[in-house]
Amino acid sequence: MPASSVTTESAPPAAATGFVPRRPLRVMAWLSFIAEILIIGTGGAVRLTGSGLGCSEWPLCTPESLVPILELQGIHGAIEFGNRTMTGLVGLLALGVLMLTLHAISGRRLVVRAVWFAIGGIVLAVGVYAAASALNVVAAAALMSAALLLAVVVGMIDSLRRTTRRRDLAVLAWIVLVGVMAQAVVGGFAVISDLNAFIVGFHYTVSLLLVCVTALFLVRLHAAPGPRESAVPAWFAALTHVTGLALALTILFGVLTTGSGPHSGDADIKRNGFDASVLAHVHSWPGYLLAALVLTLAIAAWMLRLQPRTWLLVLILAILVQVGVGVLQARTGLPAIAVGIHMILASLSAAAYTVVVTRLKRPVAG
């Protein structure tokens, strides 16, 4: 997203808000947003190259090794492990955004409490793993991850209860961290289930939602806090939400179409059982409706000089490219590169729509 567009809402002085986003937080937030997009690309590479079971185990890559053994697993193991490594980077960036946000909001107070919860979660997770291993529980690693995730959720609840200003930013930062950790667990279930098409599709959908949340964080980082009022006519807001429904349906049928086609992560994996050719047509119907709705909104916004007009142009561009790529891949036998671009553009379209929705309201004039 263009940085200049994010800051179109003029923020009040620091003395009025008690919060100024410093450069490290702004940079980290952008890096987190970019990383959430990149991991969709690396996850797509895993699926589109048939590397979904390049690492046959989770959280280890093989029963004996954390990393792939190239002599045995070849390039597929390297691609799958690369995506797992990217998950770690995304998690570190999410953690960095959270800690910088908490520090900006409250100084050291909330940061120290979050660190203590993190230490407690690690101790709990190690204890759960040790106990499960001693009892020969097969899902010891999954139980360890669940314990750590539980500790983070408890830490989130404690932190938000103590947050007195810019709670919106704290909520978004915590959602991203919890979402990334949950995504790692979902990815593990995808491997354990031999790439069940519905779990893999859910895995992608959550990644797309995290792109939207990080985009929203960037917008809110520079927005004025406090009450907001409508900045557009009621019919325009309603039509915008209908457009969001069309976007959601387009993405949903796109996920189902990919899960029924040739790119399910491994040549021997069972698809979701739907007819890919039929779903491809069903996927296109809300897509064309979406394009018509966004065009209508953009024309109305520019005629009435409404706030969302600039970002509606961005959304139009993303959707037009999406339509072009979709037609191209349908006519050329679903080449992997086109499917991958389609997946990334879907996340960018959803992020642009998220920003459009934030422009439906403006701070109440004080």
Short mmCIF file of C-alpha atoms in Angstrom, two decimals, residues 78-354:
data_model
loop_
_atom_site.label_atom_id
_atom_site.label_comp_id
_atom_site.label_asym_id
_atom_site.label_seq_id
_atom_site.Cartn_x
_atom_site.Cartn_y
_atom_site.Cartn_z
CA ALA A 78 14.00 -27.73 0.47
CA ILE A 79 10.88 -25.88 -0.77
CA GLU A 80 8.68 -27.19 2.05
CA PHE A 81 11.32 -26.44 4.69
CA GLY A 82 11.81 -22.97 3.21
CA ASN A 83 8.13 -22.24 3.79
CA ARG A 84 8.41 -23.46 7.38
CA THR A 85 11.40 -21.19 7.89
CA MET A 86 9.37 -18.30 6.48
CA THR A 87 6.74 -19.03 9.13
CA GLY A 88 9.38 -18.42 11.78
CA LEU A 89 10.30 -15.07 10.22
CA VAL A 90 6.64 -14.03 10.03
CA GLY A 91 6.24 -14.97 13.69
CA LEU A 92 9.28 -12.94 14.76
CA LEU A 93 8.02 -9.89 12.88
CA ALA A 94 4.56 -10.26 14.45
CA LEU A 95 6.21 -10.50 17.87
CA GLY A 96 8.31 -7.41 17.11
CA VAL A 97 5.23 -5.42 16.11
CA LEU A 98 3.44 -6.49 19.27
CA MET A 99 6.29 -5.57 21.60
CA LEU A 100 6.87 -2.19 19.95
CA THR A 101 3.14 -1.49 20.06
CA LEU A 102 2.87 -2.35 23.74
CA HIS A 103 5.93 -0.22 24.49
CA ALA A 104 4.49 2.73 22.56
CA ILE A 105 1.20 2.40 24.43
CA SER A 106 2.39 1.82 27.98
CA GLY A 107 6.17 1.93 28.16
CA ARG A 108 7.74 -1.14 29.81
CA ARG A 109 4.73 -2.20 31.87
CA LEU A 110 2.83 -4.30 29.31
CA VAL A 111 6.03 -5.45 27.62
CA VAL A 112 7.39 -6.96 30.84
CA ARG A 113 4.12 -8.77 31.54
CA ALA A 114 4.05 -10.13 27.98
CA VAL A 115 7.62 -11.41 28.37
CA TRP A 116 6.72 -13.19 31.60
CA PHE A 117 3.76 -14.84 29.91
CA ALA A 118 6.06 -15.89 27.07
CA ILE A 119 8.54 -17.46 29.48
CA GLY A 120 5.72 -19.22 31.30
CA GLY A 121 4.33 -20.49 28.01
CA ILE A 122 7.69 -21.89 26.95
CA VAL A 123 8.12 -23.66 30.30
CA LEU A 124 4.58 -25.04 30.06
CA ALA A 125 5.11 -26.21 26.47
CA VAL A 126 8.38 -27.95 27.32
CA GLY A 127 6.73 -29.63 30.33
CA VAL A 128 3.80 -30.82 28.23
CA TYR A 129 6.14 -32.18 25.57
CA ALA A 130 8.29 -33.99 28.13
CA ALA A 131 5.26 -35.54 29.82
CA ALA A 132 3.66 -36.56 26.50
CA SER A 133 6.94 -38.08 25.27
CA ALA A 134 7.37 -40.01 28.51
CA LEU A 135 3.87 -41.43 28.04
CA ASN A 136 4.65 -42.24 24.37
CA VAL A 137 1.88 -39.95 23.13
CA VAL A 138 2.09 -39.73 19.34
CA ALA A 139 0.91 -36.11 19.16
CA ALA A 140 3.46 -34.79 21.69
CA ALA A 141 4.57 -31.96 19.37
CA ALA A 142 0.98 -30.93 18.69
CA LEU A 143 0.22 -30.83 22.41
CA MET A 144 3.34 -28.72 22.98
CA SER A 145 2.22 -26.24 20.32
CA ALA A 146 -1.29 -26.13 21.77
CA ALA A 147 0.09 -25.38 25.25
CA LEU A 148 2.24 -22.55 23.92
CA LEU A 149 -0.69 -21.13 21.95
CA LEU A 150 -2.89 -21.31 25.06
CA ALA A 151 -0.30 -19.36 27.06
CA VAL A 152 -0.19 -16.67 24.36
CA VAL A 153 -3.99 -16.37 24.32
CA VAL A 154 -4.04 -15.99 28.12
CA GLY A 155 -1.28 -13.38 27.83
CA MET A 156 -3.32 -11.54 25.20
CA ILE A 157 -6.40 -11.43 27.44
CA ASP A 158 -4.34 -10.15 30.37
CA SER A 159 -2.65 -7.51 28.23
CA LEU A 160 -5.85 -6.20 26.66
CA ARG A 161 -7.54 -5.94 30.05
CA ARG A 162 -4.74 -3.60 31.14
CA THR A 163 -4.63 -1.54 27.94
CA THR A 164 -6.13 1.90 28.47
CA ARG A 165 -5.26 3.69 25.21
CA ARG A 166 -4.93 2.69 21.55
CA ARG A 167 -6.53 -0.61 22.41
CA ASP A 168 -7.35 -1.00 18.71
CA LEU A 169 -3.65 -1.33 17.87
CA ALA A 170 -3.01 -3.75 20.71
CA VAL A 171 -5.91 -5.95 19.61
CA LEU A 172 -4.70 -6.08 16.00
CA ALA A 173 -1.08 -6.80 17.00
CA TRP A 174 -2.15 -9.64 19.29
CA ILE A 175 -4.45 -11.10 16.62
CA VAL A 176 -1.57 -11.30 14.16
CA LEU A 177 0.74 -13.05 16.63
CA VAL A 178 -1.92 -15.54 17.74
CA GLY A 179 -2.92 -16.07 14.10
CA VAL A 180 0.63 -16.84 13.00
CA MET A 181 1.08 -19.33 15.84
CA ALA A 182 -2.25 -20.97 15.05
CA GLN A 183 -1.25 -21.11 11.39
CA ALA A 184 1.83 -23.15 12.29
CA VAL A 185 -0.43 -25.68 14.02
CA VAL A 186 -2.84 -25.76 11.06
CA GLY A 187 0.14 -26.34 8.75
CA GLY A 188 1.14 -29.26 10.93
CA PHE A 189 -2.34 -30.75 10.64
CA ALA A 190 -2.15 -30.28 6.86
CA VAL A 191 0.98 -32.47 6.77
CA ILE A 192 -0.38 -35.02 9.27
CA SER A 193 -3.62 -35.32 7.25
CA ASP A 194 -1.66 -35.93 4.01
CA LEU A 195 -2.66 -32.51 2.65
CA ASN A 196 -6.39 -32.70 3.20
CA ALA A 197 -7.72 -30.22 0.64
CA PHE A 198 -10.05 -28.49 3.10
CA ILE A 199 -7.32 -28.01 5.72
CA VAL A 200 -4.93 -26.68 3.07
CA GLY A 201 -7.64 -24.32 1.81
CA PHE A 202 -8.33 -23.13 5.35
CA HIS A 203 -4.58 -22.60 5.82
CA TYR A 204 -4.49 -20.28 2.81
CA THR A 205 -7.65 -18.43 3.84
CA VAL A 206 -6.26 -17.64 7.30
CA SER A 207 -3.05 -16.33 5.71
CA LEU A 208 -5.14 -14.05 3.51
CA LEU A 209 -7.04 -12.77 6.56
CA LEU A 210 -3.75 -12.03 8.32
CA VAL A 211 -2.73 -9.92 5.32
CA CYS A 212 -5.94 -7.93 5.86
CA VAL A 213 -5.28 -7.53 9.59
CA THR A 214 -1.72 -6.28 9.04
CA ALA A 215 -3.05 -3.85 6.42
CA LEU A 216 -5.65 -2.63 8.90
CA PHE A 217 -2.92 -2.18 11.52
CA LEU A 218 -0.99 0.06 9.12
CA VAL A 219 -4.06 2.20 8.55
CA ARG A 220 -4.98 2.45 12.23
CA LEU A 221 -1.38 3.22 13.17
CA HIS A 222 -1.75 6.66 11.59
CA ALA A 223 -5.47 7.19 12.20
CA ALA A 224 -6.91 9.48 14.83
CA PRO A 225 -8.32 7.52 17.78
CA GLY A 226 -11.71 8.09 19.31
CA PRO A 227 -15.31 8.19 18.01
CA ARG A 228 -15.91 8.05 14.28
CA GLU A 229 -18.82 9.08 12.10
CA SER A 230 -20.00 8.07 8.65
CA ALA A 231 -18.13 9.74 5.79
CA VAL A 232 -20.32 8.32 3.01
CA PRO A 233 -24.06 8.01 2.28
CA ALA A 234 -25.81 5.00 3.82
CA TRP A 235 -26.46 3.40 0.41
CA PHE A 236 -22.76 3.65 -0.46
CA ALA A 237 -21.74 1.94 2.79
CA ALA A 238 -24.31 -0.82 2.21
CA LEU A 239 -23.12 -1.39 -1.36
CA THR A 240 -19.53 -1.54 -0.11
CA HIS A 241 -20.43 -4.33 2.31
CA VAL A 242 -22.26 -6.20 -0.45
CA THR A 243 -19.04 -5.88 -2.47
CA GLY A 244 -17.18 -7.44 0.45
CA LEU A 245 -19.56 -10.41 0.34
CA ALA A 246 -18.91 -10.82 -3.40
CA LEU A 247 -15.16 -10.70 -2.73
CA ALA A 248 -15.46 -13.34 0.00
CA LEU A 249 -17.49 -15.65 -2.26
CA THR A 250 -15.00 -15.20 -5.09
CA ILE A 251 -12.11 -16.17 -2.81
CA LEU A 252 -14.05 -19.08 -1.28
CA PHE A 253 -14.87 -20.63 -4.66
CA GLY A 254 -11.32 -19.93 -5.80
CA VAL A 255 -9.97 -21.94 -2.86
CA LEU A 256 -12.37 -24.80 -3.61
CA THR A 257 -11.42 -24.69 -7.30
CA THR A 258 -7.70 -24.93 -6.55
CA GLY A 259 -8.35 -27.80 -4.14
CA SER A 260 -10.17 -29.74 -6.85
CA GLY A 261 -7.60 -29.09 -9.58
CA PRO A 262 -4.10 -30.37 -10.35
CA HIS A 263 -2.30 -28.21 -7.75
CA SER A 264 -3.11 -29.90 -4.45
CA GLY A 265 0.44 -30.10 -3.14
CA ASP A 266 1.39 -33.63 -4.17
CA ALA A 267 0.71 -35.75 -7.22
CA ASP A 268 -0.72 -38.61 -5.15
CA ILE A 269 -2.98 -36.56 -2.90
CA LYS A 270 -6.74 -37.02 -3.10
CA ARG A 271 -8.57 -33.86 -4.19
CA ASN A 272 -11.67 -32.49 -2.47
CA GLY A 273 -14.03 -34.37 -4.80
CA PHE A 274 -15.54 -31.39 -6.63
CA ASP A 275 -15.56 -31.00 -10.41
CA ALA A 276 -12.81 -28.46 -11.13
CA SER A 277 -14.25 -27.37 -14.49
CA VAL A 278 -17.66 -26.62 -12.96
CA LEU A 279 -16.14 -24.82 -9.98
CA ALA A 280 -13.99 -22.68 -12.27
CA HIS A 281 -17.16 -21.27 -13.84
CA VAL A 282 -18.87 -20.85 -10.44
CA HIS A 283 -15.74 -19.06 -9.20
CA SER A 284 -15.95 -16.58 -12.08
CA TRP A 285 -19.58 -15.53 -11.46
CA PRO A 286 -19.03 -13.64 -8.16
CA GLY A 287 -15.72 -12.45 -9.65
CA TYR A 288 -17.44 -10.61 -12.50
CA LEU A 289 -20.11 -9.31 -10.09
CA LEU A 290 -17.31 -8.06 -7.85
CA ALA A 291 -15.69 -6.18 -10.73
CA ALA A 292 -19.03 -4.52 -11.62
CA LEU A 293 -19.70 -3.53 -8.00
CA VAL A 294 -16.24 -2.04 -7.48
CA LEU A 295 -16.53 -0.09 -10.74
CA THR A 296 -19.91 1.27 -9.62
CA LEU A 297 -18.50 2.29 -6.25
CA ALA A 298 -15.48 3.97 -7.84
CA ILE A 299 -17.59 6.03 -10.26
CA ALA A 300 -19.93 7.10 -7.44
CA ALA A 301 -17.03 7.91 -5.10
CA TRP A 302 -15.32 10.14 -7.67
CA MET A 303 -18.56 11.88 -8.65
CA LEU A 304 -19.38 12.59 -4.99
CA ARG A 305 -15.72 13.10 -3.96
CA LEU A 306 -15.93 10.51 -1.19
CA GLN A 307 -12.94 9.39 0.90
CA PRO A 308 -12.62 5.82 -0.46
CA ARG A 309 -12.18 6.94 -4.08
CA THR A 310 -8.38 6.55 -4.31
CA TRP A 311 -8.34 3.09 -2.79
CA LEU A 312 -11.25 2.00 -4.98
CA LEU A 313 -9.02 2.70 -7.98
CA VAL A 314 -6.34 0.51 -6.41
CA LEU A 315 -8.95 -2.21 -5.89
CA ILE A 316 -10.15 -1.90 -9.49
CA LEU A 317 -6.60 -2.35 -10.76
CA ALA A 318 -6.05 -5.42 -8.60
CA ILE A 319 -9.33 -7.00 -9.68
CA LEU A 320 -8.77 -6.28 -13.39
CA VAL A 321 -5.37 -7.97 -13.21
CA GLN A 322 -7.00 -10.83 -11.29
CA VAL A 323 -9.63 -11.29 -13.98
CA GLY A 324 -6.96 -11.28 -16.67
CA VAL A 325 -4.82 -13.83 -14.85
CA GLY A 326 -7.89 -15.99 -14.17
CA VAL A 327 -8.88 -16.04 -17.83
CA LEU A 328 -5.29 -16.75 -18.84
CA GLN A 329 -4.87 -19.70 -16.50
CA ALA A 330 -8.24 -21.16 -17.53
CA ARG A 331 -7.26 -21.03 -21.22
CA THR A 332 -3.70 -22.29 -20.79
CA GLY A 333 -4.27 -25.33 -18.60
CA LEU A 334 -3.63 -23.77 -15.17
CA PRO A 335 0.13 -23.08 -15.36
CA ALA A 336 1.61 -23.04 -11.85
CA ILE A 337 3.04 -19.51 -12.14
CA ALA A 338 -0.37 -18.06 -13.10
CA VAL A 339 -2.09 -19.85 -10.21
CA GLY A 340 0.55 -18.52 -7.81
CA ILE A 341 0.09 -14.94 -9.03
CA HIS A 342 -3.67 -15.39 -8.72
CA MET A 343 -3.27 -16.45 -5.06
CA ILE A 344 -1.10 -13.45 -4.17
CA LEU A 345 -3.33 -10.98 -6.01
CA ALA A 346 -6.33 -12.30 -4.10
CA SER A 347 -4.64 -11.30 -0.83
CA LEU A 348 -3.73 -7.88 -2.19
CA SER A 349 -7.32 -7.35 -3.38
CA ALA A 350 -8.61 -8.28 0.07
CA ALA A 351 -6.10 -5.88 1.69
CA ALA A 352 -7.15 -3.04 -0.62
CA TYR A 353 -10.81 -3.72 0.16
CA THR A 354 -9.98 -3.60 3.88
#
